XYZ file of C-alpha atoms in Angstrom:
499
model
C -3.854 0.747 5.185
C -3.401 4.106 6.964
C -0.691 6.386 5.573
C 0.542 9.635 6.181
C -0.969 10.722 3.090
C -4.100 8.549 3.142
C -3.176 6.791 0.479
C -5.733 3.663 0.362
C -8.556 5.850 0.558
C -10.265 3.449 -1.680
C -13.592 4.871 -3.317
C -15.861 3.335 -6.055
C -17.410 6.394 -7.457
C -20.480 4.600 -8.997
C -23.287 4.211 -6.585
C -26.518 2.162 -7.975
C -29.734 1.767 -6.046
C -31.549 -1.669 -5.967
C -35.015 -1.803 -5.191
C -35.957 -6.010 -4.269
C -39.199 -7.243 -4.530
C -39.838 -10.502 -2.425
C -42.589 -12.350 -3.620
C -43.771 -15.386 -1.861
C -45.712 -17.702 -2.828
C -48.266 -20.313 -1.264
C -45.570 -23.183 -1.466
C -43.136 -21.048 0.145
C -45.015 -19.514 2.784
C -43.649 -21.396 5.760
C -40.195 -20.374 4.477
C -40.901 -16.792 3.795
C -42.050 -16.544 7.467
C -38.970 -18.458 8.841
C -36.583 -15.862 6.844
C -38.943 -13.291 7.788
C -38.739 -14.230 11.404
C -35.284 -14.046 11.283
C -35.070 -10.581 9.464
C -37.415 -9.313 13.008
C -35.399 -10.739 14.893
C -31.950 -9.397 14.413
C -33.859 -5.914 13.469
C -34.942 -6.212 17.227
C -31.254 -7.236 18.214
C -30.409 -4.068 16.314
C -32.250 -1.741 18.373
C -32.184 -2.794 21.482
C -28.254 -2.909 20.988
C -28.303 1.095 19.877
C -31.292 1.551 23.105
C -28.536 0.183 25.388
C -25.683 2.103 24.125
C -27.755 5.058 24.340
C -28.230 4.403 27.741
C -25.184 4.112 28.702
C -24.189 7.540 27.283
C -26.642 8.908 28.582
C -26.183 7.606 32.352
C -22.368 8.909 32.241
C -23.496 12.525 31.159
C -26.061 12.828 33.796
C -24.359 10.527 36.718
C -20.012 10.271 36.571
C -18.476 11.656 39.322
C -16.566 14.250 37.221
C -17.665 16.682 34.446
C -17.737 14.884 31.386
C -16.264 15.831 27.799
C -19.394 14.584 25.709
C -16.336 14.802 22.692
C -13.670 12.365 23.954
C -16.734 9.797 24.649
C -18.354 9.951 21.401
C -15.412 9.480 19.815
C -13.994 6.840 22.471
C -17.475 4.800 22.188
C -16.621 4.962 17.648
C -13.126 3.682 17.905
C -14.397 1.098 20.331
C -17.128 0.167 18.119
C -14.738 -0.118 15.100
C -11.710 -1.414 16.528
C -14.575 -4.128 17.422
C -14.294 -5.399 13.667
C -10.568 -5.910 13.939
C -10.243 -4.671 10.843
C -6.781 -2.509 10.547
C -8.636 -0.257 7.492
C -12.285 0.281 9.447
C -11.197 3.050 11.629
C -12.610 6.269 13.037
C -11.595 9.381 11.137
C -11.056 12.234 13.821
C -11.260 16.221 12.592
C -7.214 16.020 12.540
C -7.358 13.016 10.486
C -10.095 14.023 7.870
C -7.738 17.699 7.596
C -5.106 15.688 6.450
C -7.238 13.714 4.101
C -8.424 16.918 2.641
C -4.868 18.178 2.650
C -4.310 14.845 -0.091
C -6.679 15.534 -1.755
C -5.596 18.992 -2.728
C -2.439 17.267 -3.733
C 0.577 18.361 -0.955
C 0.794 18.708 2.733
C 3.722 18.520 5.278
C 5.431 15.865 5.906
C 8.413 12.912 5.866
C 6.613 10.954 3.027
C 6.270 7.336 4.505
C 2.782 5.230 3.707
C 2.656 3.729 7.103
C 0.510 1.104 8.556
C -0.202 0.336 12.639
C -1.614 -3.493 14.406
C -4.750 -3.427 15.619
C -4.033 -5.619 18.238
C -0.551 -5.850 19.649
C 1.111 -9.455 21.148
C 4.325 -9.766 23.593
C 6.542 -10.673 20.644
C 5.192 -7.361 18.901
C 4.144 -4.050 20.072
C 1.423 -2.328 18.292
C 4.287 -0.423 16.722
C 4.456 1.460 13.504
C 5.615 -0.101 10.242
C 6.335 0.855 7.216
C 4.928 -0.115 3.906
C 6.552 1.832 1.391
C 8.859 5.090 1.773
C 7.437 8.226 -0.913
C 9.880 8.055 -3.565
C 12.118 11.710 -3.664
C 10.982 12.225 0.128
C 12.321 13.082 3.093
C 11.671 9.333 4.423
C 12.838 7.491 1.000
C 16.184 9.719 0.586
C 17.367 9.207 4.407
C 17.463 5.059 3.864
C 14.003 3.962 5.722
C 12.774 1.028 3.860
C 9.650 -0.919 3.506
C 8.939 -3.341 6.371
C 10.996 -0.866 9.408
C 9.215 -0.095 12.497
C 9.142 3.056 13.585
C 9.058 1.909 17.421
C 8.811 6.046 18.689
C 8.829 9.650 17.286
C 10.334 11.940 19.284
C 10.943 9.580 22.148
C 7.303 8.915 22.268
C 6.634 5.178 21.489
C 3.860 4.516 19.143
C 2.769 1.606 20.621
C 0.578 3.732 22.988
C -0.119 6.033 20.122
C -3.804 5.514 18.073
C -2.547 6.312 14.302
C -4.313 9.373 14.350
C -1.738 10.587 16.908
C 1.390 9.467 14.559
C 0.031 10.842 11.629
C -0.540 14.226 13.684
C 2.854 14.204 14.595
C 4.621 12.902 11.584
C 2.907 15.998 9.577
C 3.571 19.707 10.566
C 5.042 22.623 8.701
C 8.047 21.836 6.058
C 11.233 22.801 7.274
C 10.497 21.383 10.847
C 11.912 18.448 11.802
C 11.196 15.155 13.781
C 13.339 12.418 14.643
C 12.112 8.766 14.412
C 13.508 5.690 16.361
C 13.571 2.813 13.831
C 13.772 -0.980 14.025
C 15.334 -3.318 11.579
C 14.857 -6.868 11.796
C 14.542 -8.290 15.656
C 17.949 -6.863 16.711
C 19.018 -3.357 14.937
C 17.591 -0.088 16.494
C 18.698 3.076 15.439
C 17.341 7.129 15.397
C 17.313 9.225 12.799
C 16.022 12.892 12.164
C 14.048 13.921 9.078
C 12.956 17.561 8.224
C 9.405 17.504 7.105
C 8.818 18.882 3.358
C 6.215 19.638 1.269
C 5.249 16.145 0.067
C 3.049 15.940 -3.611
C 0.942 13.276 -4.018
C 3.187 11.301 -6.195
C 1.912 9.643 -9.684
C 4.064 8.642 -12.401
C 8.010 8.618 -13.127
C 8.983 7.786 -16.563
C 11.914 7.635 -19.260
C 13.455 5.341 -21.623
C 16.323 2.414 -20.576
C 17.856 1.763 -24.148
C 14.978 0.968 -25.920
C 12.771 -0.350 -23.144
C 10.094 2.078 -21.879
C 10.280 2.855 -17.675
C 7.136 3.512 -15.752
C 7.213 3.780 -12.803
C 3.758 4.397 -10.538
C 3.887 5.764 -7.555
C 0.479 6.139 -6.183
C -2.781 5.223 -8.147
C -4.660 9.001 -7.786
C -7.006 10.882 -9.905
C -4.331 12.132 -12.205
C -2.507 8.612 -12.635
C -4.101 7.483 -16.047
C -3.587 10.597 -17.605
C 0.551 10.470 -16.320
C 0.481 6.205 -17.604
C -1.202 7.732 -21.314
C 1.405 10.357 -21.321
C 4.199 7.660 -20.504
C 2.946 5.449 -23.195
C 3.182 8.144 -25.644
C 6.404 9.466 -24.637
C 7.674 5.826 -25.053
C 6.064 5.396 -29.064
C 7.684 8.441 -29.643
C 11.254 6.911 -28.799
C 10.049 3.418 -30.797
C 10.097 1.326 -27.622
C 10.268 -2.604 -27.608
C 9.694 -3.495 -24.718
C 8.218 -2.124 -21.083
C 8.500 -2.443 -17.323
C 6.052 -1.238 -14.818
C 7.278 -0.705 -11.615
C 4.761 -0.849 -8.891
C 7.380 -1.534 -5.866
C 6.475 0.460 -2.628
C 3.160 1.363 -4.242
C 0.309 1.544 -1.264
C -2.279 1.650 -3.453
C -4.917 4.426 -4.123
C -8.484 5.270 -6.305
C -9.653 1.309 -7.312
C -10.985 3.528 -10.531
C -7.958 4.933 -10.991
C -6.433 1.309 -11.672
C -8.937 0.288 -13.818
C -8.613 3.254 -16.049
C -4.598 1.959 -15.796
C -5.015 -1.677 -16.709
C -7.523 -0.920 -19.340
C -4.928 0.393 -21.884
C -3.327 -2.595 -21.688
C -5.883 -5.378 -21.866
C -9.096 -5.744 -24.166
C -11.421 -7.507 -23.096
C -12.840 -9.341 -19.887
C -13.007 -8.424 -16.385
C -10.322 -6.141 -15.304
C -11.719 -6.706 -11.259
C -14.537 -7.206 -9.159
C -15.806 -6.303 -5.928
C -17.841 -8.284 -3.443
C -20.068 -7.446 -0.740
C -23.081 -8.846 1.230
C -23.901 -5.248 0.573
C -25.876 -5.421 -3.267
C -24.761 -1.761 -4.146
C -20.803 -2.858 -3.778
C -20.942 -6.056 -6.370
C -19.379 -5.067 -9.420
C -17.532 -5.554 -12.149
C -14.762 -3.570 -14.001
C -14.461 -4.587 -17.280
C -12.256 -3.928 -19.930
C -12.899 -2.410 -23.473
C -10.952 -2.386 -26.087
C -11.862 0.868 -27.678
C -9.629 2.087 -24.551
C -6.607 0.215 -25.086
C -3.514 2.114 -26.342
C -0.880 0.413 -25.293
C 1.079 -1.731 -27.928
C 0.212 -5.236 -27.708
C 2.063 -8.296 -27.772
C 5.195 -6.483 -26.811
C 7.207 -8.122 -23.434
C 6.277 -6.184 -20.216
C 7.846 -6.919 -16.924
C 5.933 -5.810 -13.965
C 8.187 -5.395 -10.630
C 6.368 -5.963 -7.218
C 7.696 -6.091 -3.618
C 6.376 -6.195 0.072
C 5.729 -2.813 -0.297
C 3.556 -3.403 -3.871
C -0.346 -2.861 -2.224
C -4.064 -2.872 -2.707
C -4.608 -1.196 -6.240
C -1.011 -1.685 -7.485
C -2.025 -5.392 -6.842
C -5.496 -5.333 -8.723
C -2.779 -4.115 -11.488
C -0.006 -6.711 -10.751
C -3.226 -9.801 -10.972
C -4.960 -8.748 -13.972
C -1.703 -8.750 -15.936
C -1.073 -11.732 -14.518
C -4.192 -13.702 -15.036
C -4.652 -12.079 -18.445
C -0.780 -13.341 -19.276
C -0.294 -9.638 -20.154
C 3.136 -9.639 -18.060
C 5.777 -11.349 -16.167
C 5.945 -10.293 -12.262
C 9.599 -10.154 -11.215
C 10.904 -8.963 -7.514
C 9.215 -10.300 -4.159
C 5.787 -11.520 -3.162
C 3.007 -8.236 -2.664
C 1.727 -6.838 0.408
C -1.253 -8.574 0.335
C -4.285 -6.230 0.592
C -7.260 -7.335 -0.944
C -10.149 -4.836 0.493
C -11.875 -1.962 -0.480
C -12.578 1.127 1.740
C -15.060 3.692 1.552
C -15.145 7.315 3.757
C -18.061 8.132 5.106
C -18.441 12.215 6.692
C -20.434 12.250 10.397
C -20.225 15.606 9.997
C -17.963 18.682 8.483
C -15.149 17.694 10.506
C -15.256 13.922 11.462
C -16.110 10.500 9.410
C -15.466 6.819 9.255
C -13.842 5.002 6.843
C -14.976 1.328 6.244
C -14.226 -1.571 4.504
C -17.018 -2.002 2.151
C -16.234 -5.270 -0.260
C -13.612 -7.202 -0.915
C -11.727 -6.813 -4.559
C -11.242 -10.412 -6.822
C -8.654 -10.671 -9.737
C -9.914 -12.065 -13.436
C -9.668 -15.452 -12.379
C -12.100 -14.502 -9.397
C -9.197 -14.785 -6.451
C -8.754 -12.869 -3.641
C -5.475 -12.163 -1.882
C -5.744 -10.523 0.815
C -3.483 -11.152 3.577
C -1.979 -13.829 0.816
C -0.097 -11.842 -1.700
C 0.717 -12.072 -5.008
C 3.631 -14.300 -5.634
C 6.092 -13.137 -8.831
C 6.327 -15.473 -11.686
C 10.357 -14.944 -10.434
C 11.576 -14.015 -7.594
C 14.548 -11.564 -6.928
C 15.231 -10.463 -3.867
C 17.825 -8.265 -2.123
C 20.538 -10.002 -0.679
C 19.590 -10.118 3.224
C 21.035 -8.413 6.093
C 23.203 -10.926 8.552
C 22.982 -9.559 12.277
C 26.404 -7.935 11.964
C 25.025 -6.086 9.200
C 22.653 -4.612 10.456
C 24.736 -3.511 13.669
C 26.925 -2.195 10.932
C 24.128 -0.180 9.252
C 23.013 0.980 12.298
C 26.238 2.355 13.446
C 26.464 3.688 10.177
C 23.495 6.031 10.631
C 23.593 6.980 13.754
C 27.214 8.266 13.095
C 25.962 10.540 10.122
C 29.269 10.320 8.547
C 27.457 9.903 5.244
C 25.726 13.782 5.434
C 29.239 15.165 6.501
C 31.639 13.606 4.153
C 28.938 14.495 1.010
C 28.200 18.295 2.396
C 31.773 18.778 2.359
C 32.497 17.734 -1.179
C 29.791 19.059 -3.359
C 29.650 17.425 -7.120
C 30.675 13.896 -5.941
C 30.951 11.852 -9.146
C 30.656 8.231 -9.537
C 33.811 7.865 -9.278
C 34.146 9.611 -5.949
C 31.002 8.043 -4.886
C 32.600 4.279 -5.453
C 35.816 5.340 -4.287
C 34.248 6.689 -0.587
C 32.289 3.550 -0.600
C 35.126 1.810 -0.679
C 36.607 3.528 2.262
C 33.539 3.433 4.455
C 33.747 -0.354 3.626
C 36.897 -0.384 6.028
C 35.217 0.906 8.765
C 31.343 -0.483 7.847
C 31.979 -3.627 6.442
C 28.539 -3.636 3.980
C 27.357 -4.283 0.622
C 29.078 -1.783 -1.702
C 26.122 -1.460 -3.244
C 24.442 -0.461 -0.608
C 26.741 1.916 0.616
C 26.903 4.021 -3.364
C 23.304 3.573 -3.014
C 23.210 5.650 0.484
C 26.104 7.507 -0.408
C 24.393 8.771 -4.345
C 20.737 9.136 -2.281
C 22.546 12.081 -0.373
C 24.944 13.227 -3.155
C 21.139 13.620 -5.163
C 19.379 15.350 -2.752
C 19.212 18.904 -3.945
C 18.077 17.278 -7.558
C 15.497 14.395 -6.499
C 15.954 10.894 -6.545
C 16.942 9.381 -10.051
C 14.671 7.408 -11.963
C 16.631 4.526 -11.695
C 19.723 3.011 -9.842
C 21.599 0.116 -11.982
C 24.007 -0.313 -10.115
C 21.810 -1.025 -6.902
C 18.763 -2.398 -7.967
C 19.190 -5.935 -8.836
C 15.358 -6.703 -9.335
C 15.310 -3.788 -12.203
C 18.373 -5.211 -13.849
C 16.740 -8.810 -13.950
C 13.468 -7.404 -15.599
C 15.846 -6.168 -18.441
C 17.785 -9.623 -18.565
C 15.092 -11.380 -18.960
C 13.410 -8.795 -21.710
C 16.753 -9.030 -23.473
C 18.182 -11.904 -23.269
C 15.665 -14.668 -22.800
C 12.698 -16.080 -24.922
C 10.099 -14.012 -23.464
C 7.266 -15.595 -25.271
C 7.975 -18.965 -24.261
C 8.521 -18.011 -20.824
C 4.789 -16.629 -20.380
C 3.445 -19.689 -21.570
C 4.601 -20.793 -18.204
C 3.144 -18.562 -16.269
C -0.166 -19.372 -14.048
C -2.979 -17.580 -13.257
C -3.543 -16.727 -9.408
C -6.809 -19.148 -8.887
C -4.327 -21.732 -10.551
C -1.881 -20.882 -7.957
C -4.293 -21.116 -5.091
C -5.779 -24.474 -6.423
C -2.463 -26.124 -6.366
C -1.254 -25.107 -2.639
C -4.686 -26.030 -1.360
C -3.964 -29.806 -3.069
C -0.451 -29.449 -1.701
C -1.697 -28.441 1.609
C -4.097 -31.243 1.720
C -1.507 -33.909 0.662
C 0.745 -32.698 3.681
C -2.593 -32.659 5.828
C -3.013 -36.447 4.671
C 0.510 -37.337 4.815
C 0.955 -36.225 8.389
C -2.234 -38.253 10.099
């Protein structure tokens, strides 16, 4: 998943050589020469491919009509090659591109703070247009309303269907302070524009505090520095004599696999945290779990929250509590990215980054481009097309920024009370419209922690800590291969039943 902040630059930092030693004996001999055989064979496929393509670039510098930038066809002949695998996270990394992925790793850059992904392949029903995975909490992006699962169709009246992502993430960055304005679509029907300034966006980690006396956590982005922000949440929370817990990985792209690991091993104490798979030897492993690294209290309830916008490493998170039966998974069903990436430099200013291996929970299940389904879900209530038109109009007429600006120190009382009047006008949710209306009235201070009155997936994580049997309830949970066993016997009995 391409960001504007690189966020699923997934690494395993363990590298292990294997030497193999093939030893054939008489029995075998006709078989070792048949595998042999084959082994020549594609090794001659091999190089007569890389002959050819050499050709080829060498026949256009020596013979096109026109004077040739050696550059643009190098790195036209890599994003060809790539975009070959189809394969939205195998891409060419351009010198703009591996800037910015420097610029993360320092820890800030410019920018509107949206984890973004873009088709590889676009159809007639759908552009190769941007979309959004998950807005940057306390961002430019998050605070003016954009939400996970928007397209941003053009930026700066440039559409992004013609745009390669290295062109939208060049333009969605630039100094803080500047501003661009994107054109975003809702749904099938509901376009609208809206301008962000850039700002200096921090990679984000971890958000914590207490809600009575259950212990919030809320992680942002799975980076370096994320196991040290969970340890520091965990002790924060002892120190308040917490009960319970939720972990909130909603609109989490992802980030370091070994950051996640280091995550979910204070929690569980034994057995395989993940795994990774490749034909490639070097990228089969296994993460496991120990308990001499486990520090959070166990056997206490802990709701996990996941939505659409819940990827990659916040979903090795959200399966191995659910496969160990360490948590309940409340909200909507995950992104769905089950792949691991690796960056590799061509030189100083270019690289590739590649999917390596695919990633498979403790009960040895993959899910990518499947999700992870919650144990319950809770979703927002959904947008009917006059909704939307009414949202849309509601944006594009900015009343919002001018009504707040003018009347500094809204209270929540003011901010119900103005909802209730835009209501008139904007018929909406009215908790949608505080929500907008408090997102603005915050801005100079950051986004809160929490919203209560909006978020209706929080508020059932703490119903269900409080006021159900929370034991009982995870001894109905399922593991994910259990999951996957019974829709491929339900898929077969429809299969059967329809012959």
């Amino acid at each position: 998943m391409n960001t504007d902040m690189l966020a699923v630059n997934e690494t395993l930092s363990r590298r292990t050589r294997f030497i193999v030693f093939f030893f054939c004996a008489a029995l075998f001999s006709s078989q070792c020469f048949s595998q042999s055989s084959v082994s020549n064979t594609r090794a001659q496929s091999r190089t007569q491919y890389k002959q050819r393509l050499e050709w080829v670039f060498d026949r256009i510098q020596e013979y096109y009509v026109d004077e040739v930038d050696m550059q643009a066809v190098y790195e036209g002949a890599l994003k060809g090659m790539l975009g070959a695998l189809d394969d939205p996270y195998t891409s060419y990394l351009d010198p703009t591109t591996m800037r910015d992925l420097n610029d993360t790793t320092a820890g800030n850059f410019g920018g509107v703070g949206l984890s973004i992904s873009k088709r590889a392949n676009a159809s007639p029903d759908m552009p190769a247009y941007v979309e959004v995975v998950s807005p940057i909490e306390g961002t430019p992006g998050a605070r003016a309303g954009i939400l996970a699962g928007d397209y941003i169709t053009a930026i700066d009246d440039a559409p992004t269907a013609d745009m390669t992502m290295e062109q939208v993430l060049s333009v969605l960055r630039g100094t803080p302070g500047t501003t661009v304005t994107l054109t975003v679509m809702r749904g099938t029907t509901t376009s609208f524009s809206i301008t962000l300034t850039r700002a200096l966006i921090e990679v984000p980690t971890v958000r914590y505090g207490m809600i009575g006396d259950t212990g919030y956590m809320r992680i942002i982005e799975f980076t370096p520095e994320t196991p040290n922000r969970v340890q520091d949440a965990l002790d924060s929370f002892a120190a308040e004599h917490y009960k319970s817990l939720i972990i909130d990985v909603r609109d989490n792209p992802g980030g370091l696999i070994t950051s996640v690991v280091e995550v979910v091993d204070k929690f569980i104490d034994e057995g395989p945290i993940v795994a990774t798979k490749s034909r490639v030897l070097f990228e089969n492993s296994v993460f496991t779990a120990s308990r001499t690294k486990t520090t959070a209290v166990r056997g206490m309830p802990i709701v996990v929250l996941i939505n659409q916008g819940s990827a990659s490493a916040s979903e090795i998170l959200a399966g191995a509590f659910k496969d160990k039966r360490v948590a309940y998974l409340v909200g909507q069903k995950s992104y769905g990215k089950g792949s691991v990436q690796q960056v590799f430099r061509l030189s100083a200013d270019d690289g590739v980054k590649m999917t390596m291996a695919r990633y498979y929970t403790p009960s040895d299940t993959n899910i990518d481009k499947i999700g992870i389904v919650p144990d319950r879900e809770v979703t927002f209530p959904a947008m009917s097309e006059s909704d939307e038109k009414a949202y849309a109009q509601l944006i594009e007429a900015d009343v919002i920024t001018r009504y707040v600006d003018t009347h500094p120190a809204m209270t929540e009382q003011d901010i119900a009370a103005y909802a209730r009047t835009l209501e008139r006008t904007y018929p909406l949710d009215g908790r949608l419209l505080r929500r907008l209306i408090r997102l603005r009235v915050n801005r100079t201070v950051g986004t809160a922690l929490y919203d209560l009155d909006y978020d209706i997936q929080l508020n059932a994580a703490l119903d269900i800590i409080h006021n159900e049997n929370f034991a009982a309830l995870m001894q109905t949970t399922k593991t994910l291969k259990e999951l996957q066993e019974e829709r491929t016997v339900s898929d077969a009995a429809e299969h059967t039943a329809s012959r």
